[in-house]
PDB file of C-alpha atoms and ligand atoms in Angstrom:
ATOM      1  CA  UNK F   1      10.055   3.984 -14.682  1.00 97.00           C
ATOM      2  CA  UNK F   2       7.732   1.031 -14.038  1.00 98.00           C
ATOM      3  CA  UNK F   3       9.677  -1.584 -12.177  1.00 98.00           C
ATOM      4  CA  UNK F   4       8.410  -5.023 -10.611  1.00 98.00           C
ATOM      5  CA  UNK F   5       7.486  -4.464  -7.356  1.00 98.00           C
ATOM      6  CA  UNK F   6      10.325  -7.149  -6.131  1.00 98.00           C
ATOM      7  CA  UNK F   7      13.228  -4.557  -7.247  1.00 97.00           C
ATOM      8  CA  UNK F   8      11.815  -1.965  -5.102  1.00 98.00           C
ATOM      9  CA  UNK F   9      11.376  -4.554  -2.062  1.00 98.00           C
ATOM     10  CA  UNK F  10      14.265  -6.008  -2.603  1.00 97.00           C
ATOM     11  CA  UNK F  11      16.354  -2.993  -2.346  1.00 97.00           C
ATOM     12  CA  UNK F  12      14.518  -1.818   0.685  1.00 98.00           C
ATOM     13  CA  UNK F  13      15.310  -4.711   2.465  1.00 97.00           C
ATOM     14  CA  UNK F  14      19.376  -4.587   1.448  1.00 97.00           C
ATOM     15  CA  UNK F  15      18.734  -0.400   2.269  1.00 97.00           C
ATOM     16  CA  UNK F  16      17.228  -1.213   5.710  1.00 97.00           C
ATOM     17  CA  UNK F  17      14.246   0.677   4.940  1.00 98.00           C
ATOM     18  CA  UNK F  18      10.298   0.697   3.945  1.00 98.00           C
ATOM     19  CA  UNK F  19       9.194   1.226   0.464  1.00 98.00           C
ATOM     20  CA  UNK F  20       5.723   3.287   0.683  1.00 98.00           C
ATOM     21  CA  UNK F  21       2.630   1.637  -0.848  1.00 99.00           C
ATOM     22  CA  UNK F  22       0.673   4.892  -1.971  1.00 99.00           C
ATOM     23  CA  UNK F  23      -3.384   4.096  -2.337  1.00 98.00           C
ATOM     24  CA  UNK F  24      -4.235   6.568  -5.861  1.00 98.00           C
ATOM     25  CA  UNK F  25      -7.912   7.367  -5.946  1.00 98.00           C
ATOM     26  CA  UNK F  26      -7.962   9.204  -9.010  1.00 98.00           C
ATOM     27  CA  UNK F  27      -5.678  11.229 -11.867  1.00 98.00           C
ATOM     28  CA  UNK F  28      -4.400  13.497  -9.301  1.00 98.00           C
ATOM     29  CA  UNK F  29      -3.480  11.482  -6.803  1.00 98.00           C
ATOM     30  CA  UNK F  30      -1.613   9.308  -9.584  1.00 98.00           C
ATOM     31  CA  UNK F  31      -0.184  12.290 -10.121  1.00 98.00           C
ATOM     32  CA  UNK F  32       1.006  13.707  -6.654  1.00 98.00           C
ATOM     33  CA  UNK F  33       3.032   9.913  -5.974  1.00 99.00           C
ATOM     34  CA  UNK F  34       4.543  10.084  -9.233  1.00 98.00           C
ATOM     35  CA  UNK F  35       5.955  13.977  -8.776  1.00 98.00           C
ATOM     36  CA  UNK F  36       6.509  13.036  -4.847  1.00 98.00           C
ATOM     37  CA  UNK F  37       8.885  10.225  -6.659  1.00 98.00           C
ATOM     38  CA  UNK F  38      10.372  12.228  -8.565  1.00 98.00           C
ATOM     39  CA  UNK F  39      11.241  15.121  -6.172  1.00 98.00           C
ATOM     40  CA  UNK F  40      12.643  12.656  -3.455  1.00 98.00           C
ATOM     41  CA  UNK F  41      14.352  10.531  -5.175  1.00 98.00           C
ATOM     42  CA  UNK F  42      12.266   7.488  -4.420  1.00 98.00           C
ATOM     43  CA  UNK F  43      11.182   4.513  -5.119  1.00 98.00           C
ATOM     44  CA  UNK F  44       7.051   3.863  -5.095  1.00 98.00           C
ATOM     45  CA  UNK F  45       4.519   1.616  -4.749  1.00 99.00           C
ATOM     46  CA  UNK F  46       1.337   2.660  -6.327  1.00 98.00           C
ATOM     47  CA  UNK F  47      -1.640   0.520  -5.298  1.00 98.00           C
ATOM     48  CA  UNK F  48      -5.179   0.309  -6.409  1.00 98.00           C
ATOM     49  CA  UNK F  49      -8.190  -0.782  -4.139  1.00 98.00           C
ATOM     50  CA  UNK F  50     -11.362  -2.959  -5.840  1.00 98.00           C
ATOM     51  CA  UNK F  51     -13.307   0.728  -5.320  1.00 98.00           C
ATOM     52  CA  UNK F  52     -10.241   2.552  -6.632  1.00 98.00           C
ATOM     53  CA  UNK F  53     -10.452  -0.096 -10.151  1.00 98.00           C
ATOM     54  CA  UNK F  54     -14.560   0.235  -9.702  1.00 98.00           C
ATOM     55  CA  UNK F  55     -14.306   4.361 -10.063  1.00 98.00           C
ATOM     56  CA  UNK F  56     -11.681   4.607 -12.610  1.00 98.00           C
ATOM     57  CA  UNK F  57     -11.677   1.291 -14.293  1.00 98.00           C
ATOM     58  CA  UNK F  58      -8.658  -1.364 -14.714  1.00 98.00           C
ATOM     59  CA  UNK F  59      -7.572  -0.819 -17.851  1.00 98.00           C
ATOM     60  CA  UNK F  60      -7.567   2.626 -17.537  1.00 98.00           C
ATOM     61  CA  UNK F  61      -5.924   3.195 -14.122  1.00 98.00           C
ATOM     62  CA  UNK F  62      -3.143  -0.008 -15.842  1.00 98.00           C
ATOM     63  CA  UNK F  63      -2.470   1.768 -18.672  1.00 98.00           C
ATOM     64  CA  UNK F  64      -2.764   5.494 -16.630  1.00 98.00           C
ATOM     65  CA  UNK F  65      -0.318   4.280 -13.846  1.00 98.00           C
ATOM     66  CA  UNK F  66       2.248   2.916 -16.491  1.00 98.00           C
ATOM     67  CA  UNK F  67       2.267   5.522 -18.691  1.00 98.00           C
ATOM     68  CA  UNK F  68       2.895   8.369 -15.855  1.00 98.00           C
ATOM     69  CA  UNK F  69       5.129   6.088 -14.559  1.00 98.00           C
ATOM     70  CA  UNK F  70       7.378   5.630 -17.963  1.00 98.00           C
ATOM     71  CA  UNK F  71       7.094   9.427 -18.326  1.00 98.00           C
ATOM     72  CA  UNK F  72       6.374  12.049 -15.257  1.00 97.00           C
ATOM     73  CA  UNK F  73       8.109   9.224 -12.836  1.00 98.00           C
ATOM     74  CA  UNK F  74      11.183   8.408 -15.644  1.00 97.00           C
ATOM     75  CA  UNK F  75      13.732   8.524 -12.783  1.00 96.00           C
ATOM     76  CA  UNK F  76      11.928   6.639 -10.444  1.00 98.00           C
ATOM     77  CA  UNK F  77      10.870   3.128  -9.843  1.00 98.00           C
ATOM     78  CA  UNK F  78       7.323   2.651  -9.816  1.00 98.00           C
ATOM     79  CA  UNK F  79       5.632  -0.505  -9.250  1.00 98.00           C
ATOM     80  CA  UNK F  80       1.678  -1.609  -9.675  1.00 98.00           C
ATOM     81  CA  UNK F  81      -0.244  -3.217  -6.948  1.00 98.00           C
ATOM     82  CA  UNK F  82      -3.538  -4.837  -6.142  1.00 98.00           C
ATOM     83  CA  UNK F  83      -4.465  -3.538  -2.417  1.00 98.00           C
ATOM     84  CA  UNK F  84      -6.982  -5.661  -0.686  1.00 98.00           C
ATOM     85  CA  UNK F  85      -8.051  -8.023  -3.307  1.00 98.00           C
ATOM     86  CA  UNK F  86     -11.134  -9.559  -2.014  1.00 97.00           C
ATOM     87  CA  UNK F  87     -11.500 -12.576  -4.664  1.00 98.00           C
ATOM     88  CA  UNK F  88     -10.049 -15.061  -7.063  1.00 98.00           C
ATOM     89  CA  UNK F  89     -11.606 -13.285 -10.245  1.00 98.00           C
ATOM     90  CA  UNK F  90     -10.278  -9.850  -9.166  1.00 97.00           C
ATOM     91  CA  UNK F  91      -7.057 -10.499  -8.247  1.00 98.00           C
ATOM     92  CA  UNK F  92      -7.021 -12.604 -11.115  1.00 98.00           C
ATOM     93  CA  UNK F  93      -8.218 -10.032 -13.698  1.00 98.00           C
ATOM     94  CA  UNK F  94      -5.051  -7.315 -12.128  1.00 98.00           C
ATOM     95  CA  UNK F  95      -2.581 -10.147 -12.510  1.00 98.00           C
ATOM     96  CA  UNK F  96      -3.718 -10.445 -16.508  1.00 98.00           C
ATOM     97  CA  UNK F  97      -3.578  -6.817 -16.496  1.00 97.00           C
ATOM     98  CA  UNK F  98      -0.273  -6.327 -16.230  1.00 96.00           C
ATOM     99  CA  UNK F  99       0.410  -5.691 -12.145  1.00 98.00           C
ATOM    100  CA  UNK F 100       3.341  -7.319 -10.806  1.00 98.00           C
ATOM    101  CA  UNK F 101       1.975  -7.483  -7.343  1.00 98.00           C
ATOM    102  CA  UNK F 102      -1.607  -8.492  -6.008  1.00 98.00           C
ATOM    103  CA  UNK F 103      -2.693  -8.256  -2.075  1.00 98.00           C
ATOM    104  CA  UNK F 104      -5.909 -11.269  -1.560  1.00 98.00           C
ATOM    105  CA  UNK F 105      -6.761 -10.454   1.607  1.00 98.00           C
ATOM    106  CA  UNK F 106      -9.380 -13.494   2.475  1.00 98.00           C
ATOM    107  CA  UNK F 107      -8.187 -12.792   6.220  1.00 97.00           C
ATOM    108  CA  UNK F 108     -12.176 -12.259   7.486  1.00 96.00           C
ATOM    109  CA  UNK F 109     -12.490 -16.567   6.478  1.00 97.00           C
ATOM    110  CA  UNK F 110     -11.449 -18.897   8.506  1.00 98.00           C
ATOM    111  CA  UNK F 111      -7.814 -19.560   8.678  1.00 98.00           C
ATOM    112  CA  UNK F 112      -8.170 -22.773   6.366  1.00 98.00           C
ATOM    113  CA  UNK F 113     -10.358 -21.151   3.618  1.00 98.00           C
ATOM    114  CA  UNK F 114      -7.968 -18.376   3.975  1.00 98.00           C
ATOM    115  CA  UNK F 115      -5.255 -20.851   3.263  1.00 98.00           C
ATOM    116  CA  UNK F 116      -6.789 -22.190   0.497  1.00 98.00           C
ATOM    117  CA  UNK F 117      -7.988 -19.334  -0.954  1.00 98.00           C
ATOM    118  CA  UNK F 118      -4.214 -17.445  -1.093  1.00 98.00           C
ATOM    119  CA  UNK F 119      -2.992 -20.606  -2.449  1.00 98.00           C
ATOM    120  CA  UNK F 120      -4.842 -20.873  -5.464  1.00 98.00           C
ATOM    121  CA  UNK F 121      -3.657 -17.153  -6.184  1.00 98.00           C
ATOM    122  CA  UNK F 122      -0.363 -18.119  -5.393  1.00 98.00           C
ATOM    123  CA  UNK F 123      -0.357 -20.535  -8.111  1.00 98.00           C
ATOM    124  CA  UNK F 124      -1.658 -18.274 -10.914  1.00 98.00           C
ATOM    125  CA  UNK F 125       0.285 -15.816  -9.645  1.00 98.00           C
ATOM    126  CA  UNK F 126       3.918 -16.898  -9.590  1.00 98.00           C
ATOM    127  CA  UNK F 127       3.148 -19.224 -12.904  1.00 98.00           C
ATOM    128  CA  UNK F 128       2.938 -15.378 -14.496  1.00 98.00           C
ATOM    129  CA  UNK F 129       6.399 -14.027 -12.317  1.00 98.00           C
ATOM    130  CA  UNK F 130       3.170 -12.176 -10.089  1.00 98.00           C
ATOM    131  CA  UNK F 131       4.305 -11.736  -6.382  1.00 98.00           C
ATOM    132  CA  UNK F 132       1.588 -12.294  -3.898  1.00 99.00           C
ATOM    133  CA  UNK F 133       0.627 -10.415  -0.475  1.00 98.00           C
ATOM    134  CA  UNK F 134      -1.510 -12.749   1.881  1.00 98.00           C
ATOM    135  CA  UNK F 135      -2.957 -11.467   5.167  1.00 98.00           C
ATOM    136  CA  UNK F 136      -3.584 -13.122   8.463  1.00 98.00           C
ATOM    137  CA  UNK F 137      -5.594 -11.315  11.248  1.00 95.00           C
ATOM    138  CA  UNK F 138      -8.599  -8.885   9.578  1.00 88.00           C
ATOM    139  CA  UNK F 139      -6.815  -5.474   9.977  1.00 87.00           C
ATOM    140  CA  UNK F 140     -10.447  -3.263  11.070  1.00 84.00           C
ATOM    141  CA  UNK F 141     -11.223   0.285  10.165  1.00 83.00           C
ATOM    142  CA  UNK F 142     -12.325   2.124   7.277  1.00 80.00           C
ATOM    143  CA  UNK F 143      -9.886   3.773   4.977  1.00 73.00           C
ATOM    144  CA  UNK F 144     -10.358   7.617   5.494  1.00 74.00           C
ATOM    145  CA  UNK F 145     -12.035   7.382   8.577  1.00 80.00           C
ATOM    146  CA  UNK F 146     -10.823   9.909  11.027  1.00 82.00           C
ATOM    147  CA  UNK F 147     -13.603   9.106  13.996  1.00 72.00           C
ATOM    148  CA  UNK F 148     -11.422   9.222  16.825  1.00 87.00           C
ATOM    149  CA  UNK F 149     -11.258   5.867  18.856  1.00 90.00           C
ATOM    150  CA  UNK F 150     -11.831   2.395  17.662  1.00 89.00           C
ATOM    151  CA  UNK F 151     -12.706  -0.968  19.457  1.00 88.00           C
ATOM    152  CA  UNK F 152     -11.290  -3.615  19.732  1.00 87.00           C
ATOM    153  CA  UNK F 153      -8.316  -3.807  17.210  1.00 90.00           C
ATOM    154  CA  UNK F 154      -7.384  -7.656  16.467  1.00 92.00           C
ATOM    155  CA  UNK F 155      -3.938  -9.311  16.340  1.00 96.00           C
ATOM    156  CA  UNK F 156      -2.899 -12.193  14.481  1.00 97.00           C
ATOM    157  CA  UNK F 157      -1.672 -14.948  16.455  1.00 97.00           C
ATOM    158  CA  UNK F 158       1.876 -15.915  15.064  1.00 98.00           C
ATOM    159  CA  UNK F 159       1.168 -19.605  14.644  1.00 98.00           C
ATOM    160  CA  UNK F 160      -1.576 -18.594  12.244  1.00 98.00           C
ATOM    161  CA  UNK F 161       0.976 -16.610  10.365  1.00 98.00           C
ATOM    162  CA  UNK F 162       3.644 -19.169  10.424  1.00 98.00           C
ATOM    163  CA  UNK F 163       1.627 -21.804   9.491  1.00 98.00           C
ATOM    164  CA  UNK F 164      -0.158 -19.528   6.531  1.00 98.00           C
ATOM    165  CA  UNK F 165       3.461 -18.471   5.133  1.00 98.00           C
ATOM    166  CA  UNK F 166       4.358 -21.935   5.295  1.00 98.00           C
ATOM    167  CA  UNK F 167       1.334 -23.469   3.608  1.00 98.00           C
ATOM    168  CA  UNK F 168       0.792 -20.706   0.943  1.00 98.00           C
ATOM    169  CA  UNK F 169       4.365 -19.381   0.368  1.00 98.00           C
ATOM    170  CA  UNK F 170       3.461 -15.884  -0.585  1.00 98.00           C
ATOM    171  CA  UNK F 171       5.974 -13.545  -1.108  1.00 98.00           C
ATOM    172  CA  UNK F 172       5.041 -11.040   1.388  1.00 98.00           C
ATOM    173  CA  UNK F 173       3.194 -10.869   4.429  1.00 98.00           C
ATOM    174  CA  UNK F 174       0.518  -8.618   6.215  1.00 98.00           C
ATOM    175  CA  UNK F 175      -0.519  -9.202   9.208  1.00 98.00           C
ATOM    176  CA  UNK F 176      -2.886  -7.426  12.476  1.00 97.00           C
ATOM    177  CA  UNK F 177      -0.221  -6.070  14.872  1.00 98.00           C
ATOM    178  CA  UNK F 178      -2.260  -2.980  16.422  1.00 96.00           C
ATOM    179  CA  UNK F 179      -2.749  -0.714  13.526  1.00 97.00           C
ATOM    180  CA  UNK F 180      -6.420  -0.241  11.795  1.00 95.00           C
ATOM    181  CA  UNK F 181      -7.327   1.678   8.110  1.00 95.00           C
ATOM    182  CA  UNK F 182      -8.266   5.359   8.973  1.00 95.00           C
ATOM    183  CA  UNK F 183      -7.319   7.712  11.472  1.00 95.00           C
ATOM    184  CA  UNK F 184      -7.574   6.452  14.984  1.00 94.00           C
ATOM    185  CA  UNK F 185      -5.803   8.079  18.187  1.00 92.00           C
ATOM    186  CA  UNK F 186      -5.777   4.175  19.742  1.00 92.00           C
ATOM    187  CA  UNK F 187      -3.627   3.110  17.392  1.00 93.00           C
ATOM    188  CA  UNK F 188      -0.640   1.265  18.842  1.00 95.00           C
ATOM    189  CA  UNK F 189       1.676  -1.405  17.104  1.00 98.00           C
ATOM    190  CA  UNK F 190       2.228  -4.382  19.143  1.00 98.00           C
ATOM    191  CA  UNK F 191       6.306  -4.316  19.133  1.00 98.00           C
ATOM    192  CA  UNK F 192       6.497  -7.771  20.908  1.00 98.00           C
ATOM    193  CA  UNK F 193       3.915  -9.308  18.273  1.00 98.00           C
ATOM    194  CA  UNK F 194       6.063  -7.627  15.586  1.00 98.00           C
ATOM    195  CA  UNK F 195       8.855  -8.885  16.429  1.00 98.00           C
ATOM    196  CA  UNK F 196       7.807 -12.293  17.002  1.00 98.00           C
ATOM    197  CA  UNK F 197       6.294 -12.600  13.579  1.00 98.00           C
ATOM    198  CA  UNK F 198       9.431 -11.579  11.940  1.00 98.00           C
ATOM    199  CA  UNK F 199      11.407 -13.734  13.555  1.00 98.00           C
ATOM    200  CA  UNK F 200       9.756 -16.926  12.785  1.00 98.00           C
ATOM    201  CA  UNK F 201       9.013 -15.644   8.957  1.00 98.00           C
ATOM    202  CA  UNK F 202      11.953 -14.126   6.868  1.00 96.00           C
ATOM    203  CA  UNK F 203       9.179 -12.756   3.828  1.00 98.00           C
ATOM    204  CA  UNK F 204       8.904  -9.231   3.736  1.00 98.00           C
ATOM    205  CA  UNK F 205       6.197  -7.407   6.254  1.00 98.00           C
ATOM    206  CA  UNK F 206       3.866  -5.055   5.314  1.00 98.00           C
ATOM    207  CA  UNK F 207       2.475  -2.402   7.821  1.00 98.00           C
ATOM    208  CA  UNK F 208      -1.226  -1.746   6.664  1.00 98.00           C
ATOM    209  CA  UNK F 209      -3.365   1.074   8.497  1.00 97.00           C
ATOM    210  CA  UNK F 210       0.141   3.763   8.526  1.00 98.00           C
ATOM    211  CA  UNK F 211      -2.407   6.707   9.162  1.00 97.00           C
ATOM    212  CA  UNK F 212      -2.966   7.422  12.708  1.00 94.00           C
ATOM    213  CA  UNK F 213       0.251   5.754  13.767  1.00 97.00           C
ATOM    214  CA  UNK F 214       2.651   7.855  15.186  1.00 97.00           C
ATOM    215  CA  UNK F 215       5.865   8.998  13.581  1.00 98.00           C
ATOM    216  CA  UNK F 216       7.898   7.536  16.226  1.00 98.00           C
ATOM    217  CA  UNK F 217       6.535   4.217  15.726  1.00 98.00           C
ATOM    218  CA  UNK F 218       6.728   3.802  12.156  1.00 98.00           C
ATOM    219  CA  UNK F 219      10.355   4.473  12.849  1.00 98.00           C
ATOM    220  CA  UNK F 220      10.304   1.727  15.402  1.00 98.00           C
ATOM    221  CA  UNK F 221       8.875  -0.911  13.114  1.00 98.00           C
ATOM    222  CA  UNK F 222      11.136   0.136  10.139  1.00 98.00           C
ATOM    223  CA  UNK F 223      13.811  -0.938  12.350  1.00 98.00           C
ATOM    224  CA  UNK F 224      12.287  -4.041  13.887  1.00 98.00           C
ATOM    225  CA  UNK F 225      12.619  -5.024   9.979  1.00 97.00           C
ATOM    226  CA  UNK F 226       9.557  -3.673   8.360  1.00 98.00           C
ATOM    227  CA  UNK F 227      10.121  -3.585   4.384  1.00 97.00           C
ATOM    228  CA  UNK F 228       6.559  -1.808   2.952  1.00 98.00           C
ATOM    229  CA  UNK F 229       4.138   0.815   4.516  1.00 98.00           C
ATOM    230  CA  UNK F 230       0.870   1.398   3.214  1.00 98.00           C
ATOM    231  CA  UNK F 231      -0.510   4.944   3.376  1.00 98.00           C
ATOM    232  CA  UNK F 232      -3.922   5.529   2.125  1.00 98.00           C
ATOM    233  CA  UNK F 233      -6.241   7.731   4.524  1.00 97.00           C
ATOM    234  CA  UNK F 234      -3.553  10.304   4.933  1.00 97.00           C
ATOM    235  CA  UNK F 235      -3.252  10.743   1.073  1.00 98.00           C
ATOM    236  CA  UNK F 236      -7.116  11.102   1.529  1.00 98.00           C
ATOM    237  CA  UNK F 237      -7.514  13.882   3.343  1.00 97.00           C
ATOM    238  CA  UNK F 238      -4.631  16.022   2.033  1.00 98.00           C
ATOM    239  CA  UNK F 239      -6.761  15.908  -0.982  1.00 98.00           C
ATOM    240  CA  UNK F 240      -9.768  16.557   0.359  1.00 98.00           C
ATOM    241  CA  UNK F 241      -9.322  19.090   2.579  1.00 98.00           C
ATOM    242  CA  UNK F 242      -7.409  20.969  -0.265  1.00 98.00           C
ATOM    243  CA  UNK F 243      -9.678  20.755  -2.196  1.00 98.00           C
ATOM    244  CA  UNK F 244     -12.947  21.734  -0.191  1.00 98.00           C
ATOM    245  CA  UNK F 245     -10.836  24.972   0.431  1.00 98.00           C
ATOM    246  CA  UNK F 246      -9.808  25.618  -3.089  1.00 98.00           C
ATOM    247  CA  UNK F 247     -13.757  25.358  -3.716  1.00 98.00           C
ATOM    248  CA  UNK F 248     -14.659  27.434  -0.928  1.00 98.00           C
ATOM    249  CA  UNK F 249     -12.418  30.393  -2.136  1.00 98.00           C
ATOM    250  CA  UNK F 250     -13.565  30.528  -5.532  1.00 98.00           C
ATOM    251  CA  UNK F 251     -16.787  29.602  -5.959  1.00 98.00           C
ATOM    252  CA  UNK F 252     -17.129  31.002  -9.163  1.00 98.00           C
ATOM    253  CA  UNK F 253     -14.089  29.201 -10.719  1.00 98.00           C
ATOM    254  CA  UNK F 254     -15.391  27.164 -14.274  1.00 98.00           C
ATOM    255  CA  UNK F 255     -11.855  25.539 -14.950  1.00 98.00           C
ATOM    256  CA  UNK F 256     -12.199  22.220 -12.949  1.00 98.00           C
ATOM    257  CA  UNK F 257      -8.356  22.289 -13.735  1.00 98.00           C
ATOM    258  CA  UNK F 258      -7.915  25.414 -11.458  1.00 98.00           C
ATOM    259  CA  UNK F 259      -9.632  23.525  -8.541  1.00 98.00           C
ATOM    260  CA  UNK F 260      -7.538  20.275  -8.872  1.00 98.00           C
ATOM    261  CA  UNK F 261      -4.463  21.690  -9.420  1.00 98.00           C
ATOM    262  CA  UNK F 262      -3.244  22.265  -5.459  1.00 98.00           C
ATOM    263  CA  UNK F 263      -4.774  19.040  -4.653  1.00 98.00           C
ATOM    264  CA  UNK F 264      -2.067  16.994  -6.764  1.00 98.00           C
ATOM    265  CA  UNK F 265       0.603  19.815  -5.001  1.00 98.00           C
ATOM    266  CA  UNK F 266      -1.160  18.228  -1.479  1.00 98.00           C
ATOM    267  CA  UNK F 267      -0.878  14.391  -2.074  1.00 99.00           C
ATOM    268  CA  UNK F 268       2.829  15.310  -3.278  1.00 99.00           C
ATOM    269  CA  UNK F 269       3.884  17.003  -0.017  1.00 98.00           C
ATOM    270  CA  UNK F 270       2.346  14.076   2.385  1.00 98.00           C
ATOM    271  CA  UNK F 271       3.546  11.493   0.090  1.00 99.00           C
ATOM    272  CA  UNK F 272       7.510  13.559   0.247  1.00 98.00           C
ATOM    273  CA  UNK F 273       6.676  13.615   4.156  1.00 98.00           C
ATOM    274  CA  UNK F 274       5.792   9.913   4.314  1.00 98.00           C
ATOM    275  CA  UNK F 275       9.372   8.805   1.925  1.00 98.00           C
ATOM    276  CA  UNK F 276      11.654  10.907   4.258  1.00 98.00           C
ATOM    277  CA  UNK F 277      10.012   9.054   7.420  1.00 98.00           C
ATOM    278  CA  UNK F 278       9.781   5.513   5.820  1.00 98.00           C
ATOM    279  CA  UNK F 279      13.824   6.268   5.129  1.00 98.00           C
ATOM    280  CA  UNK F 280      12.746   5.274   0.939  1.00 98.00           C
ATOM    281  CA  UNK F 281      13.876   9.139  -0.136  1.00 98.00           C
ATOM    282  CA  UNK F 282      17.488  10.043  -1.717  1.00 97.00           C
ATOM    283  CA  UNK F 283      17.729   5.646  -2.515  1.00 96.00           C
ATOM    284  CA  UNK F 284      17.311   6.315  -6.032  1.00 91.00           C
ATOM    285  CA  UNK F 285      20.949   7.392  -6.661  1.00 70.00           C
ATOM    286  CA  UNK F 286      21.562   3.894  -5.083  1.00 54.00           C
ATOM    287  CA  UNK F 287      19.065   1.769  -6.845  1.00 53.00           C
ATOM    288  CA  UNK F 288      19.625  -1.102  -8.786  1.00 47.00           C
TER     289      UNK F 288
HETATM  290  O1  G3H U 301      -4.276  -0.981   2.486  1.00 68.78           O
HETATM  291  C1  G3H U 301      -4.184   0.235   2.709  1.00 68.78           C
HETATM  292  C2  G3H U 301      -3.550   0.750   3.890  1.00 68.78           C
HETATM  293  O2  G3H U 301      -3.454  -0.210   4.861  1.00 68.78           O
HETATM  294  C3  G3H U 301      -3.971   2.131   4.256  1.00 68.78           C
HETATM  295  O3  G3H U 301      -4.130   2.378   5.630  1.00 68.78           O
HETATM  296  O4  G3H U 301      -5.611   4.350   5.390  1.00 68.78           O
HETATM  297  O5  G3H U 301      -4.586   3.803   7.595  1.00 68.78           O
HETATM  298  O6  G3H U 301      -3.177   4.655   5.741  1.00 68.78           O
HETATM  299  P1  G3H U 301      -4.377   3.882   6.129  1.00 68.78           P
HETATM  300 ZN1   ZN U 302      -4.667  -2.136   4.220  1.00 68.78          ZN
END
């Protein structure tokens, strides 16, 4: 069922657990959340990226996500989001769309343009009931990217984030604590950092950058109060790799259906994998 995203949140934070924000990149992977939903009886996030609404279109991944939601995912809440909304007029075009949650992440400007920025969203946002992720501290990486070691991962400095929550009162918060987008064996979350940021700000966290990040610390930070987990580059490369095999093995296959086909079966399992460890699997009994 399509839900706004602040049931599932809210129930993950009464639950003690993370809701999983699933990047789709296509059909399929639409496909494999929904099912994974479905099969582990949990709540969902589905978000979009600007390339993600560039490849498939907005109205057609809107109207898509809804309907597989309302249908394949009947038994499970679903909600729409806007991943790393980069301006006013995009974020602005999902929120008229019909999502119930947009991400502008203006955290590469300076802290005051960033500010101001978020703000203005803010207020278009919550006029249409439209809850708003800001981000402080540029999380680095590229989503996918499985290159081994990267440099020099930033941190957000907590006053920043303070002061930003304060100023711009979005609903939930992102923020650089050690992770990075892509597959890195240097990731590390910054537990102290973590900690300190929720302490001083009671709106819920979100973890960006889950892939690479060890099981063990995921569990960590879901206990140290963290509420949503995106997962993109994992989701990624089950597909991928699936799929280059599929192809490999039957190269003279004609039914594009027969290739796809195990790739939606591949973003289901690591999307089942990632619900059991964020804790958001078997809730849906629960949910309200
Ligand atoms: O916004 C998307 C997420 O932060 C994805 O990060 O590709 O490392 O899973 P990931
Ligand atoms: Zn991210």
């Amino acid at each position: 069922m399509l839900v706004h995203i602040k049931n599932i949140v809210e129930n993950a934070r009464k639950g003690g657990y993370a809701a999983g924000a699933f990047n789709i990149t296509n059909f399929e992977s639409i496909l494999g959340v929904a099912q994974a939903a479905v099969k582990a009886n949990s709540p969902a996030i589905i978000q979009v990226s600007e390339s993600a609404i560039k490849y498939m279109g907005l109205k057609p991944i809107t109207h898509i996500v809804s309907t597989v939601a309302k249908n394949t995912a009947a038994p499970a809440p679903i909600a729409l989001h806007l991943d790393h909304g980069t301006s006013f007029d995009a974020v602005f075009e999902c929120i008229s769309s019909g999502f119930t949650s947009v991400h502008i992440d203006a955290s590469s400007l300076p802290l005051d343009e960033n500010i101001n920025l978020t703000k203005q969203v803010v207020k278009v946002a919550h006029a249409r009931k439209v809850w708003v992720q800001g981000e402080v501290g540029a999380i680095k990486g590229g989503h996918g990217d499985i290159r081994g070691k990267i440099e020099n991962i930033p941190l957000a400095s907590v006053e920043d984030v303070i002061r930003f929550v304060r100023e711009t009162k979005v609903d939930t918060i992102a923020a650089a604590v050690g992770t990075a987008h892509g597959v890195y064996s240097n990731e590390e979350i910054v537990f102290s950092l973590l900690k300190a940021i929720r302490k001083a700000v009671k709106i819920p966290f979100v973890l960006h950058g889950s892939s690479g990040v060890s099981n063990s610390q995921i569990k960590k930070a879901i206990k140290e109060g963290v509420n949503i987990i995106n997962a993109g580059s994992d989701l990624k490369i089950a597909f991928c790799q699936t799929l280059i095999k599929v192809c490999l093995k039957n190269k003279t296959e004609t039914d594009p259906r027969n290739l796809l086909k195990p790739t939606i079966g591949a973003v289901e399992k690591t999307v089942i994998e990632k619900m059991k460890l964020f804790g958001s699997a078997g809730r849906i009994a629960r949910y309200v």
